[in-house]
Structures are given as structure tokens and as C-alpha cells.
Short mmCIF file of C-alpha atoms in Angstrom, two decimals:
data_model
loop_
_atom_site.label_atom_id
_atom_site.label_comp_id
_atom_site.label_asym_id
_atom_site.label_seq_id
_atom_site.Cartn_x
_atom_site.Cartn_y
_atom_site.Cartn_z
CA MET A 1 104.48 106.83 81.78
CA THR A 2 104.55 110.03 79.43
CA ILE A 3 103.21 110.29 75.99
CA LEU A 4 103.65 113.42 73.43
CA ALA A 5 100.29 114.91 72.62
CA ASP A 6 101.33 115.96 69.17
CA GLN A 7 102.38 112.40 68.34
CA PRO A 8 100.69 108.74 67.56
CA LEU A 9 99.53 107.69 71.47
CA THR A 10 98.92 104.84 70.41
CA ALA A 11 102.56 103.48 69.38
CA GLU A 12 103.94 105.59 72.16
CA ILE A 13 102.20 103.48 74.86
CA GLU A 14 102.34 99.89 72.82
CA SER A 15 106.00 100.33 72.85
CA ALA A 16 106.93 101.49 76.19
CA ASP A 17 110.36 99.22 77.44
CA TRP A 18 109.29 99.66 80.84
CA PRO A 19 105.72 100.31 80.95
CA GLU A 20 105.13 101.11 84.91
CA PHE A 21 102.14 103.35 84.15
CA GLY A 22 100.78 99.93 85.33
CA TRP A 23 101.55 99.87 88.54
CA VAL A 24 99.13 102.60 89.82
CA ASP A 25 95.57 101.37 91.10
CA ASP A 26 94.76 104.44 93.27
CA ILE A 27 94.74 107.63 90.61
CA ARG A 28 93.19 109.72 93.60
CA PRO A 29 97.31 111.52 93.91
CA ALA A 30 97.29 111.93 90.00
CA LEU A 31 94.27 113.73 89.91
CA ALA A 32 95.25 115.59 93.41
CA ARG A 33 98.62 116.92 91.08
CA GLN A 34 95.96 117.87 88.18
CA VAL A 35 93.99 120.66 90.90
CA ALA A 36 97.66 121.63 91.61
CA ASP A 37 98.58 122.05 88.52
CA GLY A 38 95.05 123.73 87.36
CA ARG A 39 94.84 121.26 84.33
CA PRO A 40 91.98 118.87 83.30
CA ALA A 41 92.57 114.96 83.24
CA ALA A 42 90.61 112.12 80.90
CA LEU A 43 89.33 109.50 83.69
CA ALA A 44 88.92 105.92 81.98
CA THR A 45 86.55 103.81 84.67
CA LEU A 46 86.20 99.49 83.61
CA PHE A 47 82.06 99.43 84.54
CA ARG A 48 81.55 96.18 82.43
CA VAL A 49 83.48 93.27 82.33
CA ALA A 50 82.39 89.72 79.89
CA GLY A 51 84.05 86.71 80.39
CA SER A 52 87.11 86.81 81.54
CA ALA A 53 89.98 89.81 82.13
CA PRO A 54 92.87 90.78 84.03
CA ARG A 55 91.27 93.59 85.20
CA GLY A 56 87.39 93.98 87.11
CA PRO A 57 84.92 96.26 87.44
CA GLY A 58 86.39 99.82 89.11
CA ALA A 59 89.57 99.51 87.70
CA GLN A 60 90.75 102.74 86.27
CA MET A 61 92.86 105.05 84.04
CA LEU A 62 93.81 108.49 84.24
CA PHE A 63 95.46 110.54 81.63
CA ALA A 64 96.62 113.78 82.44
CA ALA A 65 97.82 116.96 80.10
CA GLY A 66 100.93 119.15 81.92
CA ALA A 67 102.12 122.65 80.69
CA ASP A 68 104.93 121.11 78.06
CA GLY A 69 102.33 119.69 76.26
CA VAL A 70 102.80 116.06 76.96
CA VAL A 71 100.16 113.27 78.40
CA SER A 72 100.72 111.03 81.60
CA ALA A 73 99.33 107.57 81.86
CA SER A 74 98.14 106.10 84.81
CA GLY A 75 96.85 102.48 85.67
CA TYR A 76 96.21 99.49 83.20
CA PHE A 77 92.88 97.16 81.78
CA SER A 78 94.42 94.35 80.19
CA GLY A 79 98.04 94.59 79.28
CA ASP A 80 97.15 94.21 75.75
CA CYS A 81 96.97 96.71 73.08
CA ILE A 82 94.03 98.57 74.31
CA GLU A 83 95.71 100.87 76.48
CA GLY A 84 97.05 102.84 73.49
CA ASP A 85 93.55 103.11 72.29
CA VAL A 86 92.00 103.95 75.05
CA ALA A 87 94.81 106.65 75.25
CA ASN A 88 93.91 108.02 71.66
CA HIS A 89 90.36 108.43 73.08
CA ALA A 90 91.57 110.15 76.39
CA ALA A 91 93.25 112.87 74.41
CA GLY A 92 89.85 113.56 72.49
CA VAL A 93 88.05 114.11 75.72
CA LEU A 94 90.47 116.27 77.21
CA ALA A 95 90.16 118.71 73.95
CA ASP A 96 86.45 118.41 73.36
CA GLY A 97 85.36 117.33 77.10
CA ARG A 98 82.43 115.28 75.42
CA PRO A 99 82.66 111.52 77.57
CA ARG A 100 83.15 108.45 75.17
CA ARG A 101 81.87 105.10 76.03
CA LEU A 102 84.58 102.34 74.95
CA HIS A 103 83.86 98.22 74.04
CA TYR A 104 86.34 96.13 73.25
CA GLY A 105 86.56 92.19 72.65
CA MET A 106 83.76 90.55 72.31
CA GLY A 107 81.28 92.23 70.35
CA SER A 108 83.15 94.95 69.83
CA PRO A 109 83.39 97.34 66.93
CA TRP A 110 87.15 97.30 66.28
CA ILE A 111 88.01 94.06 65.36
CA ASP A 112 91.53 94.86 65.31
CA LEU A 113 91.54 95.73 68.77
CA ARG A 114 91.74 92.16 70.21
CA LEU A 115 91.84 91.04 73.89
CA ARG A 116 94.40 87.59 74.78
CA CYS A 117 91.60 86.71 77.15
CA GLY A 118 88.65 86.65 74.99
CA GLY A 119 86.69 88.30 77.28
CA ALA A 120 84.80 92.02 77.00
CA LEU A 121 85.77 95.43 78.27
CA HIS A 122 83.46 98.55 78.61
CA VAL A 123 85.26 101.20 79.55
CA LEU A 124 84.14 105.11 80.09
CA LEU A 125 85.84 107.83 79.74
CA GLU A 126 85.18 110.99 80.93
CA ARG A 127 87.08 114.99 81.51
CA VAL A 128 87.74 115.74 85.07
CA SER A 129 88.02 119.86 85.11
CA SER A 130 90.72 120.72 88.51
CA ASP A 131 87.82 122.90 89.77
CA SER A 132 85.18 120.18 89.31
CA PRO A 133 82.89 120.58 92.88
CA ALA A 134 82.79 116.40 92.61
CA LEU A 135 86.36 116.07 92.31
CA HIS A 136 87.49 118.09 95.35
CA ALA A 137 84.88 116.31 97.28
CA LEU A 138 86.73 113.18 96.46
CA LEU A 139 89.89 113.76 97.77
CA ARG A 140 88.56 115.73 100.75
CA HIS A 141 86.80 112.63 101.65
CA ALA A 142 90.63 110.44 100.95
CA ALA A 143 92.35 113.54 103.38
CA GLU A 144 89.87 112.85 105.94
CA ARG A 145 89.74 108.94 105.74
CA ARG A 146 86.31 108.26 104.79
CA SER A 147 84.51 106.30 102.06
CA CYS A 148 82.61 107.75 99.34
CA THR A 149 81.47 106.81 96.01
CA TRP A 150 81.74 109.07 92.49
CA VAL A 151 78.47 108.99 90.67
CA SER A 152 78.78 110.36 86.89
CA ASP A 153 76.96 109.88 83.62
CA GLY A 154 80.28 111.07 81.86
CA GLU A 155 79.24 114.84 82.17
CA THR A 156 77.02 115.42 85.12
CA GLN A 157 79.88 114.24 88.12
CA SER A 158 78.61 114.33 91.74
CA VAL A 159 80.29 112.67 95.11
CA THR A 160 77.66 110.63 97.87
CA GLU A 161 78.63 109.56 101.10
CA ASP A 162 77.13 106.04 100.71
CA ALA A 163 79.02 102.83 100.49
CA GLY A 164 77.89 101.06 98.56
CA PRO A 165 79.52 98.27 96.25
CA LEU A 166 82.82 99.18 94.25
CA LEU A 167 80.85 99.45 90.95
CA SER A 168 77.78 99.64 90.14
CA PHE A 169 75.66 101.12 86.77
CA THR A 170 72.59 100.97 84.15
CA ASN A 171 73.17 101.11 80.82
CA GLU A 172 70.63 103.23 79.10
CA PRO A 173 71.40 105.90 79.79
CA LEU A 174 74.50 104.68 81.13
CA ARG A 175 75.32 105.80 84.45
CA ILE A 176 78.19 104.97 87.07
CA ALA A 177 78.94 104.50 90.43
CA ARG A 178 82.29 104.06 92.25
CA ARG A 179 83.00 103.63 95.66
CA TYR A 180 86.50 104.96 96.61
CA ASP A 181 87.87 103.70 100.26
CA PRO A 182 90.53 105.60 102.30
CA PRO A 183 94.66 104.88 101.04
CA ARG A 184 95.03 101.60 101.94
CA ARG A 185 97.85 102.57 105.07
CA LEU A 186 100.40 100.71 106.82
CA ILE A 187 102.35 101.44 109.86
CA VAL A 188 105.33 99.53 110.68
CA SER A 189 107.41 100.23 114.12
CA GLY A 190 110.98 99.04 114.20
CA GLY A 191 114.06 99.21 112.40
CA ASP A 192 116.08 96.29 111.62
CA PRO A 193 116.34 95.11 108.47
CA GLY A 194 112.75 92.61 108.73
CA ALA A 195 111.19 96.02 109.58
CA LEU A 196 112.92 97.49 106.85
CA ALA A 197 112.14 94.79 104.41
CA ALA A 198 108.48 95.38 105.00
CA ALA A 199 108.11 99.32 105.21
CA ARG A 200 110.15 99.13 101.47
CA LEU A 201 107.86 96.12 100.02
CA GLY A 202 104.59 98.05 101.32
CA ALA A 203 105.90 101.64 99.72
CA MET A 204 106.43 99.56 96.70
CA ALA A 205 102.75 97.57 96.84
CA GLN A 206 101.39 101.31 96.78
CA PHE A 207 100.60 101.58 100.42
CA GLU A 208 100.42 104.80 102.33
CA THR A 209 103.70 103.82 104.01
CA ILE A 210 104.52 104.88 107.83
CA LEU A 211 107.87 103.92 109.57
CA LEU A 212 107.46 104.22 113.07
CA ARG A 213 111.01 104.29 115.27
CA PRO A 214 111.01 105.27 118.70
CA GLY A 215 113.73 107.36 119.36
CA GLY A 216 115.36 106.52 116.18
CA PRO A 217 118.11 108.24 113.86
CA GLN A 218 117.20 111.84 112.63
CA ALA A 219 118.05 111.08 109.21
CA PRO A 220 115.67 109.38 107.53
CA PRO A 221 115.40 105.79 105.98
CA PRO A 222 117.19 105.09 102.68
CA PHE A 223 113.70 104.95 100.54
CA PRO A 224 110.61 106.88 100.30
CA VAL A 225 107.68 106.93 102.66
CA ALA A 226 105.09 108.70 103.58
CA GLN A 227 106.14 109.44 106.86
CA TYR A 228 108.95 108.56 109.19
CA LEU A 229 108.26 109.22 112.81
CA ARG A 230 110.47 108.69 116.01
CA GLU A 231 107.54 108.39 118.82
CA GLU A 232 106.15 105.79 120.38
CA PRO A 233 104.03 103.57 118.43
CA ALA A 234 101.13 104.28 120.84
CA GLU A 235 101.05 108.01 120.46
CA ALA A 236 101.55 107.70 117.31
CA LEU A 237 98.52 105.62 116.46
CA ALA A 238 96.43 107.10 118.53
CA ARG A 239 97.08 110.62 116.77
CA LEU A 240 96.81 109.20 113.27
CA LYS A 241 93.40 107.77 113.72
CA VAL A 242 93.87 103.58 112.80
CA ASP A 243 90.68 102.73 110.57
CA ARG A 244 89.66 99.28 109.18
CA TRP A 245 91.88 100.67 106.04
CA THR A 246 95.15 100.36 107.88
CA ALA A 247 97.48 97.75 109.08
CA TYR A 248 99.77 97.76 111.78
CA LEU A 249 103.06 95.85 111.78
CA GLY A 250 104.93 95.80 115.07
CA ALA A 251 108.88 95.03 114.61
CA THR A 252 110.76 96.92 117.12
CA HIS A 253 111.50 93.58 118.77
CA GLU A 254 110.40 95.28 122.05
CA ASP A 255 107.55 94.32 123.90
CA HIS A 256 106.49 97.43 125.60
CA HIS A 257 106.85 98.87 122.05
CA ASP A 258 104.93 96.71 119.88
CA LEU A 259 102.55 95.12 122.59
CA ALA A 260 101.33 99.25 123.36
CA GLY A 261 101.25 99.84 119.50
CA CYS A 262 99.23 96.40 119.01
CA LEU A 263 96.80 97.45 121.33
CA ALA A 264 95.84 100.46 119.91
CA ALA A 265 95.75 98.87 116.73
CA LEU A 266 93.25 96.74 117.89
CA ARG A 267 91.18 99.07 119.94
CA GLY A 268 90.92 101.22 116.49
CA GLN A 269 89.86 98.90 114.90
CA ALA A 270 92.86 98.28 112.38
CA GLY A 271 92.19 96.12 109.47
CA TYR A 272 95.05 94.21 110.29
CA VAL A 273 97.18 93.99 113.39
CA GLY A 274 100.53 91.65 113.71
CA MET A 275 103.89 91.43 115.62
CA ILE A 276 106.76 89.87 114.49
CA GLY A 277 108.48 87.12 117.07
CA ALA A 278 109.02 84.01 118.26
CA LYS A 279 106.13 81.35 118.29
CA SER A 280 107.38 80.43 121.65
CA ARG A 281 106.69 83.73 123.09
CA ALA A 282 102.99 84.20 122.01
CA GLY A 283 101.69 83.14 125.40
CA GLU A 284 103.27 85.18 127.68
CA ARG A 285 102.70 88.20 125.40
CA LEU A 286 98.59 87.45 124.78
CA ALA A 287 98.12 87.21 128.41
CA ALA A 288 100.20 91.00 128.77
CA LEU A 289 97.45 92.16 126.24
CA GLU A 290 95.07 90.48 128.03
CA ALA A 291 96.42 91.86 131.51
CA ALA A 292 96.75 95.61 129.66
CA GLY A 293 92.79 94.87 129.33
CA ALA A 294 92.43 93.62 125.35
CA SER A 295 89.37 91.58 124.83
CA ALA A 296 89.14 87.99 124.02
CA GLU A 297 87.66 89.37 120.29
CA GLU A 298 90.62 92.06 120.44
CA LEU A 299 93.12 89.43 120.68
CA SER A 300 91.05 86.88 117.75
CA ARG A 301 92.57 89.63 115.44
CA LEU A 302 96.01 89.37 115.99
CA HIS A 303 98.77 88.09 113.88
CA LEU A 304 101.54 87.14 116.20
CA SER A 305 104.69 85.71 113.75
CA PRO A 306 103.14 86.73 110.82
CA GLY A 307 103.73 85.67 107.55
CA VAL A 308 102.95 83.13 104.93
CA PRO A 309 104.69 79.70 106.07
CA GLY A 310 107.05 78.35 103.92
CA LEU A 311 108.53 81.27 102.42
CA GLY A 312 112.04 81.75 104.18
CA LYS A 313 113.44 83.44 106.51
CA SER A 314 115.71 85.68 105.31
CA PRO A 315 113.76 89.80 105.94
CA TRP A 316 112.91 89.52 102.36
CA GLU A 317 110.84 86.34 102.58
CA VAL A 318 109.06 87.19 105.54
CA ALA A 319 108.22 91.10 104.39
CA THR A 320 106.74 89.27 101.58
CA GLY A 321 104.50 86.74 103.59
CA ILE A 322 103.47 89.33 105.36
CA ILE A 323 102.37 91.84 102.53
CA ALA A 324 100.44 89.76 100.94
CA GLU A 325 98.78 88.43 103.97
CA ILE A 326 97.75 92.79 104.60
CA MET A 327 96.55 92.68 101.25
CA GLN A 328 94.26 90.01 101.62
CA ALA A 329 93.41 91.10 105.19
CA LEU A 330 92.24 94.69 103.83
CA ASN A 331 90.42 93.19 100.92
CA PRO A 332 87.94 91.21 103.09
CA ALA A 333 85.02 91.35 100.13
CA ARG A 334 87.44 90.00 97.56
CA GLU A 335 86.49 92.83 95.40
CA ARG A 336 89.52 94.71 94.25
CA ALA A 337 89.33 95.39 90.74
#
């Protein structure tokens, strides 16, 4: 979503026919683009929620100015009218650098800005310069797939390596601590319609999606993915360094590919490991993994014939159930905002 800096920002966002800016959940890629362009951004963090609200504490929006004077918006808080008002304040933060504390809903000084859910939202808006050491540390932790915490009072920003709750704050003086985990990653091995549907849905859901197809075609897949690799799954996973923010789905339907990939993912402590196949073959596959050295604990984490039962058997239906299962597995604390 883009808005012209010299036009009424509220009207531009509120009148968006297709508010795709609200699909963005992780604002770090947009921050990385601002670093590359050498331009500042206004970071909005929802730090407190009272009553019912569409998003929880830790949800973020980013407002970034481009060379053409256009401000881009990413993320959303309520789906009501407040995004436009936050954009207005963000323009001010970009202009003067002063942070803003915003309060919407119950108890707000802006009685004309109402939330349909009846709750209250408290937002911190802060300017982040492209040369900020804290910003560079945040992006470095993401690239190295390590958790970190952004600590800010709106003016002084730092990054620590601890991994506390998703969001904590003190009120007077205001100080927020927002944890960032490595980007959620989905690795799919295979090239049939089911594997492609899972990879495409994962990419659309903003997973860092890697498609493996051992000995596959030279041409890339017909939709965007973070990487397309033609090597063996076990070799690729060893090089990519699987972690608990990674999901692996074996879908080549060739046991020598999928079982080796599953074993590598299990040993790497992947947050989700699944293998598409008939339930009737589950016993022999478990036996093969056990013979290859898989422990009982590792096998207990393996999803054979994964997905949500009852959705249907078409590639898209099966893939939808698997992606839902993966989202749940990669959110064990149920704290995603």
C-alpha cells in the first residue's frame, strides 16, 4: 500500500480498495529495504490491548518514505479506521523524529475514532534511521536465525540477545521490549501438484519458503519462492541448518528422498516434520527410520499423512490442512500477535 506524503494520509489508507498492506506480519524485510535505500522508517508497535481486539500486543506496522516522496505502509492493527490515523502520525514522526504514544478505543481522547470490537489499543510510534546500530543488529540476528529483543523508549533503541516474552513494557516512563524470532521457514521437497500447492500456500502465508526437487528441472517454479534447490533433501537441510522455526514437508513420494529429509529435520530439532503418504505405509516408514537410528522421541514428532482430516483430497485442500497444522506447530506458546 502506498500513500502520497503531501496528500491526506487517512483518506488514502481508508479508501484503499484492496488493503494488501495488512497481509504483512514481519516488518523486518521492509526495514531491510529502508537500510538499502538509506532512508528512515516509522515503526508502530501495539504494546497494550484492553478488551477485545483483532491483534494482540506485539503486532506492528511500518511506514517508510521512498525517494519519490511516497510513504509505504505495511501491517495492520484493527481493520477499522485507525490505520489511517496512525499513518498521519507516522508522517509526523518521519518529519521531526519525535516518538508518539497513541491511544485508540476505550478511554481515548479521540472519541471520533471508534473500534468496532469495543476494546482499546495503545501504540508506540518511533523513528528508525537506516544507520541505527539497533536496526542493523536486528537484521543481523534475523539473517543468522537467532532470537533477539528490541528495547526502546521511542528515542533510545537497543537490541539484546535474551528471549523473553513476545512483548513486555513499563508504562511510566514507557519502555517496550519486543522479541523477534527467526523468520518462519518452510522447506518442501517434491514437485507434484500437492507439493507445489503446499509451497505456494506457504509463500503466500509469508513463510520463507524453500522448494527442493532432487534432480528437478533447471527452470524455476512458476511462483515466487525464497530458494529453489535441486539437491537431495538431507544434504540441503544439513547446509541450511534446520531449527525450531523451520517446518519440513517430505512430498517427493520417494522414500529414499523423504525419509532421509525427515530424519535430518528431526535431528535438527525442526518445529514441524511431516511426510505425505498413505496411512497404510506408516508402519514400514517408522520402521525404516528406526533402523536408520531415529529415537522414539524423534519419531513421536513426525507427522505421517499430515493435515486436517475432512477438508478434502485435492492438492489445495490437502495443502491447506498441512499449512494450518504447521502454523499451529510453530506457535507453541500461542503468542503470535
